[in-house]
PDB file of C-alpha atoms in Angstrom:
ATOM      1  CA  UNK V  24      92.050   0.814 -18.917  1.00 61.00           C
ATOM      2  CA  UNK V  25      91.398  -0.011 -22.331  1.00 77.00           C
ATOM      3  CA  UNK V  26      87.509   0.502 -23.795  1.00 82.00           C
ATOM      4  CA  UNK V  27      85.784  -3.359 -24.798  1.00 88.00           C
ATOM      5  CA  UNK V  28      85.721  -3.795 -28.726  1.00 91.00           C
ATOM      6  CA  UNK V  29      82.080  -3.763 -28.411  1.00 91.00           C
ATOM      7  CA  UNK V  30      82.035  -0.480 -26.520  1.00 90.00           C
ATOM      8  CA  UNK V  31      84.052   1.200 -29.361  1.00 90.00           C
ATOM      9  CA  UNK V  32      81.858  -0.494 -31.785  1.00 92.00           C
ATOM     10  CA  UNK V  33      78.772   0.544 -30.070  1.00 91.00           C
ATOM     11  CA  UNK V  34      79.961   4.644 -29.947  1.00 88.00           C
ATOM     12  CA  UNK V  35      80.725   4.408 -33.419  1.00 91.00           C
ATOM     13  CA  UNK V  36      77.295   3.769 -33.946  1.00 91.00           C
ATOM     14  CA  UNK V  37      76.322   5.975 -32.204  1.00 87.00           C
ATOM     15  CA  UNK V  38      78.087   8.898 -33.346  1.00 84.00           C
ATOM     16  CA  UNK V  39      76.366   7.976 -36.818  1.00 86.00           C
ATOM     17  CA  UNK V  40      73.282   8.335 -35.224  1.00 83.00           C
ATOM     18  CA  UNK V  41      74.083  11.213 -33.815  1.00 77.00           C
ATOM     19  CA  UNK V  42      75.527  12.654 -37.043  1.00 76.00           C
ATOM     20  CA  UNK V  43      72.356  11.957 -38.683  1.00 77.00           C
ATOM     21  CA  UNK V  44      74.362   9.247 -41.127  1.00 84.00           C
ATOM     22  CA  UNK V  45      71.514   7.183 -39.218  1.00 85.00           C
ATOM     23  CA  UNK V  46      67.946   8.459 -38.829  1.00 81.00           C
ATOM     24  CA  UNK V  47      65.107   7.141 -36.194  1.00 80.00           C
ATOM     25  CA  UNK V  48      63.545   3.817 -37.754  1.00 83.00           C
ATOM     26  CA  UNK V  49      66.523   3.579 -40.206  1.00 88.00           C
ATOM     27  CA  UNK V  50      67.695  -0.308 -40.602  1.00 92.00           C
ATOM     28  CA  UNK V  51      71.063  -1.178 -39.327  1.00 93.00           C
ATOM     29  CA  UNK V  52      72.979  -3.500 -41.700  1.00 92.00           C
ATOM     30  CA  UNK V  53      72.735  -7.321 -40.414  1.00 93.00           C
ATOM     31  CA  UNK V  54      75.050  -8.931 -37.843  1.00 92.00           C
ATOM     32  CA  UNK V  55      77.211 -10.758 -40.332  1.00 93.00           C
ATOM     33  CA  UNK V  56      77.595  -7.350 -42.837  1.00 92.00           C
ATOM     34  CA  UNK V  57      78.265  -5.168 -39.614  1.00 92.00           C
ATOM     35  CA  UNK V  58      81.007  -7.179 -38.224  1.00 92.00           C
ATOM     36  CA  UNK V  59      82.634  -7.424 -41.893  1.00 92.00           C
ATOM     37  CA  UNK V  60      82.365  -3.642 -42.472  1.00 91.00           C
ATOM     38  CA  UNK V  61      83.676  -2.806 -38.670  1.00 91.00           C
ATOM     39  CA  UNK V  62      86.616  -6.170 -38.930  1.00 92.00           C
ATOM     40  CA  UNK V  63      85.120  -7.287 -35.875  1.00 92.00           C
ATOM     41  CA  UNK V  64      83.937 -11.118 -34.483  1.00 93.00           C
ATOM     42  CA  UNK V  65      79.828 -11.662 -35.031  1.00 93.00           C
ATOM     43  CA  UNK V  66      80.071 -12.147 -31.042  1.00 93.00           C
ATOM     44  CA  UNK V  67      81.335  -8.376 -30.611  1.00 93.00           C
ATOM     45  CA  UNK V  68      78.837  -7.006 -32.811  1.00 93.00           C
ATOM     46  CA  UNK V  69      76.153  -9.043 -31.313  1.00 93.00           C
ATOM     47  CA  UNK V  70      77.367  -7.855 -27.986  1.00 93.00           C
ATOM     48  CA  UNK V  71      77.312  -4.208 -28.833  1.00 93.00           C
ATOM     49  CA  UNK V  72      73.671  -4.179 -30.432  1.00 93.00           C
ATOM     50  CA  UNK V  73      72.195  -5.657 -27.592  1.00 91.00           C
ATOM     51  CA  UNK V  74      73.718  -3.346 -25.486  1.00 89.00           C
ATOM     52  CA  UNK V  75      72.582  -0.351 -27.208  1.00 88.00           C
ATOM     53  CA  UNK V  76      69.045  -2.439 -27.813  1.00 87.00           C
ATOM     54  CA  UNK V  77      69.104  -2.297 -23.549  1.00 84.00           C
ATOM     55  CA  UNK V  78      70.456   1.738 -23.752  1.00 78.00           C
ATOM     56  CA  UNK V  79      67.015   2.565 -25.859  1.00 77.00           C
ATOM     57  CA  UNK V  80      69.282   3.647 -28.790  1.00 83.00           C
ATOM     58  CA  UNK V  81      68.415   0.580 -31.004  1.00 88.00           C
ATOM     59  CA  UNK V  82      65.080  -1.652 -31.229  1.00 89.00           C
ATOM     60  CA  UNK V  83      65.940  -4.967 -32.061  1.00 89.00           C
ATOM     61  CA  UNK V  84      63.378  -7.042 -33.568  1.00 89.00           C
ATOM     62  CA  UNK V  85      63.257 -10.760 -33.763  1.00 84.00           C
ATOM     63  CA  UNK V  86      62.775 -12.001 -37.904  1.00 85.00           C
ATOM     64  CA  UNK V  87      63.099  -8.324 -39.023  1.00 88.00           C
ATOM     65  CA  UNK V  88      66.766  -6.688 -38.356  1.00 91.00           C
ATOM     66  CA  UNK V  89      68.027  -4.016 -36.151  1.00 93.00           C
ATOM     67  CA  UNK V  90      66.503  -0.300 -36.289  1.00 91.00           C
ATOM     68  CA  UNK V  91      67.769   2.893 -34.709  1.00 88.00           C
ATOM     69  CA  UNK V  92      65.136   3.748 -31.889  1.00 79.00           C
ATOM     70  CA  UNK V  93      61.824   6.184 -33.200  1.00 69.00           C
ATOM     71  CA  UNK V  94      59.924   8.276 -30.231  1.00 54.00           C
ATOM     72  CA  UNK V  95      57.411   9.336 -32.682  1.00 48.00           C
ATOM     73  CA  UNK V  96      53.942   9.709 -31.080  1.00 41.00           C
ATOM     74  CA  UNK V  97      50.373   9.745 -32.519  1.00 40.00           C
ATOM     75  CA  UNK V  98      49.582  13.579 -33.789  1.00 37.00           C
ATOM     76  CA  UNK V  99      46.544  12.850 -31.233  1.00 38.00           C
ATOM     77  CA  UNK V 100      48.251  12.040 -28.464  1.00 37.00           C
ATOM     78  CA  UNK V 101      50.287  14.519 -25.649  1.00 42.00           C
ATOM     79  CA  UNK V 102      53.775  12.271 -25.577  1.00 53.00           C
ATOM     80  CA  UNK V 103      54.339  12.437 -21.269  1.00 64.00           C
ATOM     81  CA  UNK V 104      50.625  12.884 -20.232  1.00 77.00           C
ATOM     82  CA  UNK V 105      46.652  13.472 -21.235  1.00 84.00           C
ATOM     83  CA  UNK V 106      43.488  14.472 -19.699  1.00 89.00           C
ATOM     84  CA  UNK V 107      40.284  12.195 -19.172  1.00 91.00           C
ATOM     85  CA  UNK V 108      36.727  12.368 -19.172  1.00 88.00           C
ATOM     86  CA  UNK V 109      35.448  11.150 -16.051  1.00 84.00           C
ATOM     87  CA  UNK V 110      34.744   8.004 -17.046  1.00 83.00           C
ATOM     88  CA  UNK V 111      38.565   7.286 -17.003  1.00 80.00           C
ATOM     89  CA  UNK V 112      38.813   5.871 -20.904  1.00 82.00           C
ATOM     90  CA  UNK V 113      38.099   8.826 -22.974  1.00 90.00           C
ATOM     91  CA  UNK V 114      40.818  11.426 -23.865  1.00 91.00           C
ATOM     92  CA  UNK V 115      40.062  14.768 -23.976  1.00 91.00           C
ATOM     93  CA  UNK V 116      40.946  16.580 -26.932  1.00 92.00           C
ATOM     94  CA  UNK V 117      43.945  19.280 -26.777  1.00 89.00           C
ATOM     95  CA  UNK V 118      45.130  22.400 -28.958  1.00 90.00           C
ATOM     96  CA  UNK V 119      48.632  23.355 -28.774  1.00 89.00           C
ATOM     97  CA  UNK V 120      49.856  26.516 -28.929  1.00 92.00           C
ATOM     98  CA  UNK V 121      53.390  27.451 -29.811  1.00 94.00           C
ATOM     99  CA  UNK V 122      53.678  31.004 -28.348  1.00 95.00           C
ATOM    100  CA  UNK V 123      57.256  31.825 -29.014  1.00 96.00           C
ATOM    101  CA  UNK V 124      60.954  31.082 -29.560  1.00 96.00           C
ATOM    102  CA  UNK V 125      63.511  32.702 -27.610  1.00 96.00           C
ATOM    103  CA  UNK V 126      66.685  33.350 -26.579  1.00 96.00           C
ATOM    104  CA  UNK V 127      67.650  32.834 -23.379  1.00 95.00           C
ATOM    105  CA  UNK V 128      70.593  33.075 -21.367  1.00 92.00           C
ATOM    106  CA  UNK V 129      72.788  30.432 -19.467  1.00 91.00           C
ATOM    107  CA  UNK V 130      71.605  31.294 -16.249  1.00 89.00           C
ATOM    108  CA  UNK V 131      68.458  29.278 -15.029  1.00 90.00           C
ATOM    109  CA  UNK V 132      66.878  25.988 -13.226  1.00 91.00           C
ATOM    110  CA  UNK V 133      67.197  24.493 -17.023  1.00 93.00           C
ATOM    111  CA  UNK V 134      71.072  24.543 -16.589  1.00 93.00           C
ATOM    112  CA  UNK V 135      71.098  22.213 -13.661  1.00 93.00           C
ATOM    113  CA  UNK V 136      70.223  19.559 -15.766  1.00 95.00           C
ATOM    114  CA  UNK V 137      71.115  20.486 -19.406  1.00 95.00           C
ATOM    115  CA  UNK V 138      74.694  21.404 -18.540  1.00 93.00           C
ATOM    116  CA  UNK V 139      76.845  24.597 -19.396  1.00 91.00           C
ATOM    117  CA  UNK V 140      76.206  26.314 -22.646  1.00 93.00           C
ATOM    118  CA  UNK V 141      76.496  30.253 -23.728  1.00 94.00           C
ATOM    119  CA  UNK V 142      72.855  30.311 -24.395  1.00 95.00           C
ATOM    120  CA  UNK V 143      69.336  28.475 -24.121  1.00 97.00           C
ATOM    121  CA  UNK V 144      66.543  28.027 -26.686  1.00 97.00           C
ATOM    122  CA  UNK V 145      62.973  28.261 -25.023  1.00 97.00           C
ATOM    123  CA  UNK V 146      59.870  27.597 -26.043  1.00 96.00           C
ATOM    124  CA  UNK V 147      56.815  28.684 -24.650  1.00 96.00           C
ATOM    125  CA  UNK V 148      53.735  26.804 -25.785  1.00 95.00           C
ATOM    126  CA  UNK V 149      50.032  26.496 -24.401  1.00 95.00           C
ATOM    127  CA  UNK V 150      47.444  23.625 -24.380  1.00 93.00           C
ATOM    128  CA  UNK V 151      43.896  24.329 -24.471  1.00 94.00           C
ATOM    129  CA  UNK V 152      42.130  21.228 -22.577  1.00 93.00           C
ATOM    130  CA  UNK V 153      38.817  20.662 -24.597  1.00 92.00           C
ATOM    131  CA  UNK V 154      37.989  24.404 -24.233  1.00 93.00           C
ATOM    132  CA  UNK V 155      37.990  23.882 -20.192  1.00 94.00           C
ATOM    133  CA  UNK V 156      41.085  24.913 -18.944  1.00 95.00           C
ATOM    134  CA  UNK V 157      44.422  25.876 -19.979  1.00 96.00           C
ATOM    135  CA  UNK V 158      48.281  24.409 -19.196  1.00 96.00           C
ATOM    136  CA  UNK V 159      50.933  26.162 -19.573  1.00 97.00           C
ATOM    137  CA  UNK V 160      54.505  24.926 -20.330  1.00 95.00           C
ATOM    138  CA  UNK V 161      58.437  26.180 -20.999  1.00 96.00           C
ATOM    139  CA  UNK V 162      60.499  23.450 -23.057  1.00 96.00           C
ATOM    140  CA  UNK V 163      64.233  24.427 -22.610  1.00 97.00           C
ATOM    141  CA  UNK V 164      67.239  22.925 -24.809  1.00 96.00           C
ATOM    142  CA  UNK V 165      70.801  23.670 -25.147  1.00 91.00           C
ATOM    143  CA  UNK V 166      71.603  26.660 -27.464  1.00 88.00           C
ATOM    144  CA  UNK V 167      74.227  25.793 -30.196  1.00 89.00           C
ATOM    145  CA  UNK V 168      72.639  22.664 -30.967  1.00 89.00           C
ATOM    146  CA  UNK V 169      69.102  23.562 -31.650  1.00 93.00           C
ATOM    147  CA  UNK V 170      70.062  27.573 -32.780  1.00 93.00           C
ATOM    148  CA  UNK V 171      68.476  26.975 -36.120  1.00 93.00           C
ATOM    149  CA  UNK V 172      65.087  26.960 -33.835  1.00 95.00           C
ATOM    150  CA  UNK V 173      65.159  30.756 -33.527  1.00 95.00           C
ATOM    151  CA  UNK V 174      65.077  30.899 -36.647  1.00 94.00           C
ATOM    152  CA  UNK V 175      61.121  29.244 -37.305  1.00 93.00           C
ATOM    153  CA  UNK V 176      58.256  30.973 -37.029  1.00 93.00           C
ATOM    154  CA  UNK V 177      56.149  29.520 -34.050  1.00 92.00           C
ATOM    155  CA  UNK V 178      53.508  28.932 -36.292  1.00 89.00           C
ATOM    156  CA  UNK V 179      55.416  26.287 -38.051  1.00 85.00           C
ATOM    157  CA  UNK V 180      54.680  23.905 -34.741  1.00 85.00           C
ATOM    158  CA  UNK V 181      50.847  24.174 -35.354  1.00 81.00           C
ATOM    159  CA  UNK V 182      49.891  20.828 -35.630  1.00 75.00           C
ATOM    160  CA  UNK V 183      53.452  19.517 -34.514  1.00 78.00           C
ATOM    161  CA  UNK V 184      54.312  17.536 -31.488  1.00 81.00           C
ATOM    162  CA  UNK V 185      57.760  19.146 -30.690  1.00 86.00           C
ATOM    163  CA  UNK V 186      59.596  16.237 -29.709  1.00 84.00           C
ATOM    164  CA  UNK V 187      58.866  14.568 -32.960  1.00 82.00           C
ATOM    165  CA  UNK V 188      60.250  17.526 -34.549  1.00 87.00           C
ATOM    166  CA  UNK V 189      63.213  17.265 -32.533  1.00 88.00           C
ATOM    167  CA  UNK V 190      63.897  14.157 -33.579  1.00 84.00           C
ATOM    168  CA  UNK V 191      63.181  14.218 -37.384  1.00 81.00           C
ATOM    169  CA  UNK V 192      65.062  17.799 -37.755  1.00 85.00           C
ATOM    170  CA  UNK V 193      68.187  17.235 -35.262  1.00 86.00           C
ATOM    171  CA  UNK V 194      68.141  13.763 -34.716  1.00 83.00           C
ATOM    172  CA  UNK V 195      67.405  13.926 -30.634  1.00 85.00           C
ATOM    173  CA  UNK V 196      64.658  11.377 -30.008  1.00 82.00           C
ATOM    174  CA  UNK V 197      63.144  11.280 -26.243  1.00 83.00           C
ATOM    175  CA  UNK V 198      64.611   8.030 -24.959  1.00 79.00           C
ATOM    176  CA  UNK V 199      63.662   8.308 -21.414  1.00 84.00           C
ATOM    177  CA  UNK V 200      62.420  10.770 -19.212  1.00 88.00           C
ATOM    178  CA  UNK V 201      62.620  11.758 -15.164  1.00 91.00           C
ATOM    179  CA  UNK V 202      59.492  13.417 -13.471  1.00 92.00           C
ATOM    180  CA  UNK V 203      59.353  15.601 -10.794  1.00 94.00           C
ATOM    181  CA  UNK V 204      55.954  17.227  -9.281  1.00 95.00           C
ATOM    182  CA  UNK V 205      55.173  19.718  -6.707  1.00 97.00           C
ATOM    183  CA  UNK V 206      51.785  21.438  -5.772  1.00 96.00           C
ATOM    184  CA  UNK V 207      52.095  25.252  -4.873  1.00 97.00           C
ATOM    185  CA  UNK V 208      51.166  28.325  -5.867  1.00 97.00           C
ATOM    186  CA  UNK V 209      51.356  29.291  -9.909  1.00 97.00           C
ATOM    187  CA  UNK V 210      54.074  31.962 -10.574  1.00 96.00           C
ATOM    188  CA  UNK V 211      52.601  35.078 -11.310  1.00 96.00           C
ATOM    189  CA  UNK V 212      53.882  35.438 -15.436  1.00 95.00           C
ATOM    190  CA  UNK V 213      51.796  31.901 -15.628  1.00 97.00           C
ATOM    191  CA  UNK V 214      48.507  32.742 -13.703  1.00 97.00           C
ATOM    192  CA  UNK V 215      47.231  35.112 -16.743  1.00 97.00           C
ATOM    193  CA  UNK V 216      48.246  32.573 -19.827  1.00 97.00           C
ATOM    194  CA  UNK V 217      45.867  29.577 -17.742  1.00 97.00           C
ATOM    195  CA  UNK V 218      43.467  32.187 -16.808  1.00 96.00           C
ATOM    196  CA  UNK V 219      43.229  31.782 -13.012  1.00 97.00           C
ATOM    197  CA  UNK V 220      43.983  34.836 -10.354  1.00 97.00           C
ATOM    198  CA  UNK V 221      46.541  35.099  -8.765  1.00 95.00           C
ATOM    199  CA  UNK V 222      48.101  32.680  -6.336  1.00 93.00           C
ATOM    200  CA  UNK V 223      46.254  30.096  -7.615  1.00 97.00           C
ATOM    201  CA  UNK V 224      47.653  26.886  -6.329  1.00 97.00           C
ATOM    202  CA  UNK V 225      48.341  24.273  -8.816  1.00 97.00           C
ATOM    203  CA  UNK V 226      51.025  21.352 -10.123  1.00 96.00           C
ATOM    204  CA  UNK V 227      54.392  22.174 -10.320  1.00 97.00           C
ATOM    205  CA  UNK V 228      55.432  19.618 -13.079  1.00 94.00           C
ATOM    206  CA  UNK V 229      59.610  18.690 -14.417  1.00 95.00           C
ATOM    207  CA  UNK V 230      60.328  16.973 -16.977  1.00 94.00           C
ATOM    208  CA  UNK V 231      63.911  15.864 -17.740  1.00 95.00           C
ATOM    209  CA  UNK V 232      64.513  13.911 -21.072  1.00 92.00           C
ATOM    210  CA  UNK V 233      67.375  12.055 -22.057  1.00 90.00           C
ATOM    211  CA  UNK V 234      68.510  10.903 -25.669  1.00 86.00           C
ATOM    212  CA  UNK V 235      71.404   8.738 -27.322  1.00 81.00           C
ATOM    213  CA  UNK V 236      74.303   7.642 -24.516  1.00 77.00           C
ATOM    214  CA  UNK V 237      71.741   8.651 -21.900  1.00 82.00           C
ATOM    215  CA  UNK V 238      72.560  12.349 -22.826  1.00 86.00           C
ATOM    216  CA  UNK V 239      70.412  15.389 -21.336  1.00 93.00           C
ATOM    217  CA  UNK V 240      68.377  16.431 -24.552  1.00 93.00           C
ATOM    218  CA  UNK V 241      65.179  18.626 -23.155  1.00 95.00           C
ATOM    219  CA  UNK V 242      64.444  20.578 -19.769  1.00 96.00           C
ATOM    220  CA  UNK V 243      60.728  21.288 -19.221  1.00 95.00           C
ATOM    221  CA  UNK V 244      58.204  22.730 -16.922  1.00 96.00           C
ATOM    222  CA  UNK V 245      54.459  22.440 -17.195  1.00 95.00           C
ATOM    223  CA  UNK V 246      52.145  24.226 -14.732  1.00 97.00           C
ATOM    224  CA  UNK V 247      48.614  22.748 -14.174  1.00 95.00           C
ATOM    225  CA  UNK V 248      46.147  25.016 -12.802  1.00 96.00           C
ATOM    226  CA  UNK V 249      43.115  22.656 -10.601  1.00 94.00           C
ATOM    227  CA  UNK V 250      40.712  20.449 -12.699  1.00 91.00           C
ATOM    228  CA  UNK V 251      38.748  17.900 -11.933  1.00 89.00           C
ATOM    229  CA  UNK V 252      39.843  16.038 -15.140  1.00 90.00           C
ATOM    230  CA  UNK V 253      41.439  12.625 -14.496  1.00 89.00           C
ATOM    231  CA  UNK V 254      45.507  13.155 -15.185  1.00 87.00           C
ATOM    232  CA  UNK V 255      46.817  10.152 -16.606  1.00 84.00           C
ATOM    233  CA  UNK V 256      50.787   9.706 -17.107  1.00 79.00           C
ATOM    234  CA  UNK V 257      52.146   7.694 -20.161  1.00 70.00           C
TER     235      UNK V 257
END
């Protein structure tokens, strides 16, 4: 069956994006200039933005133009979730720690969800809730893409929200994301890093993220030890 004009108009765009010919917030020509450039009707190019507009690739915005999609994120803010006072409106501050950047192998839950690839990149990083407690989390991504990682010295992310370094440095914005959560005890390796003994029970917490063409970009596990603190989800 042969592929809609405005689906092979829209992957060429994409694979721009993707080649970083297009960066996050960059302005797409306008409807008229694309569909002079491409030798395609104003209706197919119309057709094909919107569609990537609905994908999250592109924001489209009324008076202004067409821009590839931005998932940058207020230094201040954590980008999935945050911690409140107990009057439910405050945010509590956080420090993030960037504890390393390894190597890992193919084997692991990260594969599931990232697909096949000879290795893994981890990093392990930990958040310091406003000096009360600490989280703990492992951000997984596929190997040969994000190699050059290995590379940086894990004090280069002081400071840094990693997904907005993702997608400034390789071009893989968090489009949308899938949550899982379980409550059970903390795995051993974790309970010393979030200071609690033991087989302390606590929250499980996956994170899947997806990027351009609905892709699998970033695996991730957080573990929560108990709080009191209000958890709020963005």
């Amino acid at each position: 069956m042969t592929e809609p004009i405005y689906l092979r108009l829209a992957n060429r765009i994409v694979q721009r994006i993707e080649a970083g010919e297009l960066r996050p917030g960059a302005q797409l020509p306008s409807e008229a200039k694309l569909a002079e450039l491409e030798s395609v009707s104003l209706g197919t190019v119309q057709r094909s933005l919107n569609h990537l507009a609905e994908s999250g690739v592109l924001v489209r915005r009324h008076g202004r133009g067409t821009f590839v999609a931005s998932a940058e994120t207020p230094a201040q803010d954590l980008k999935h979730f945050r911690f409140l006072d107990q009057d439910g409106e405050t945010i509590l501050p956080v420090t993030s720690t960037l504890l390393a950047i390894e190597h890992v192998g193919p084997a692991g839950p990260w594969a599931a969800f990232l697909g096949a690839a000879p290795f893994f990149v981890l990093l392990r990083r930990l958040l310091d809730v406003n000096g009360e407690f600490k989280v703990y989390s492992e951000l997984t991504l596929a190997g040969p893409r994000f190699e050059a990682l290995l590379a940086l010295d894990p004090k280069a992310f002081d400071g840094v929200l990693i997904r907005d370094y993702l997608t400034q440095h390789f071009n893989c914005p968090t489009l949308s994301v899938e949550q899982r959560m379980t409550v059970g005890p903390l795995p051993p390796r974790v309970c010393p890093l979030v200071e609690v003994p033991r087989e302390t029970s606590g929250l499980h917490w996956e994170l899947m993220a997806r990027s351009y063409r609905d892709q699998p970009a970033i695996y991730q596990r957080v573990y929560l030890p108990p709080s009191d603190r209000p958890l709020q989800i963005i």
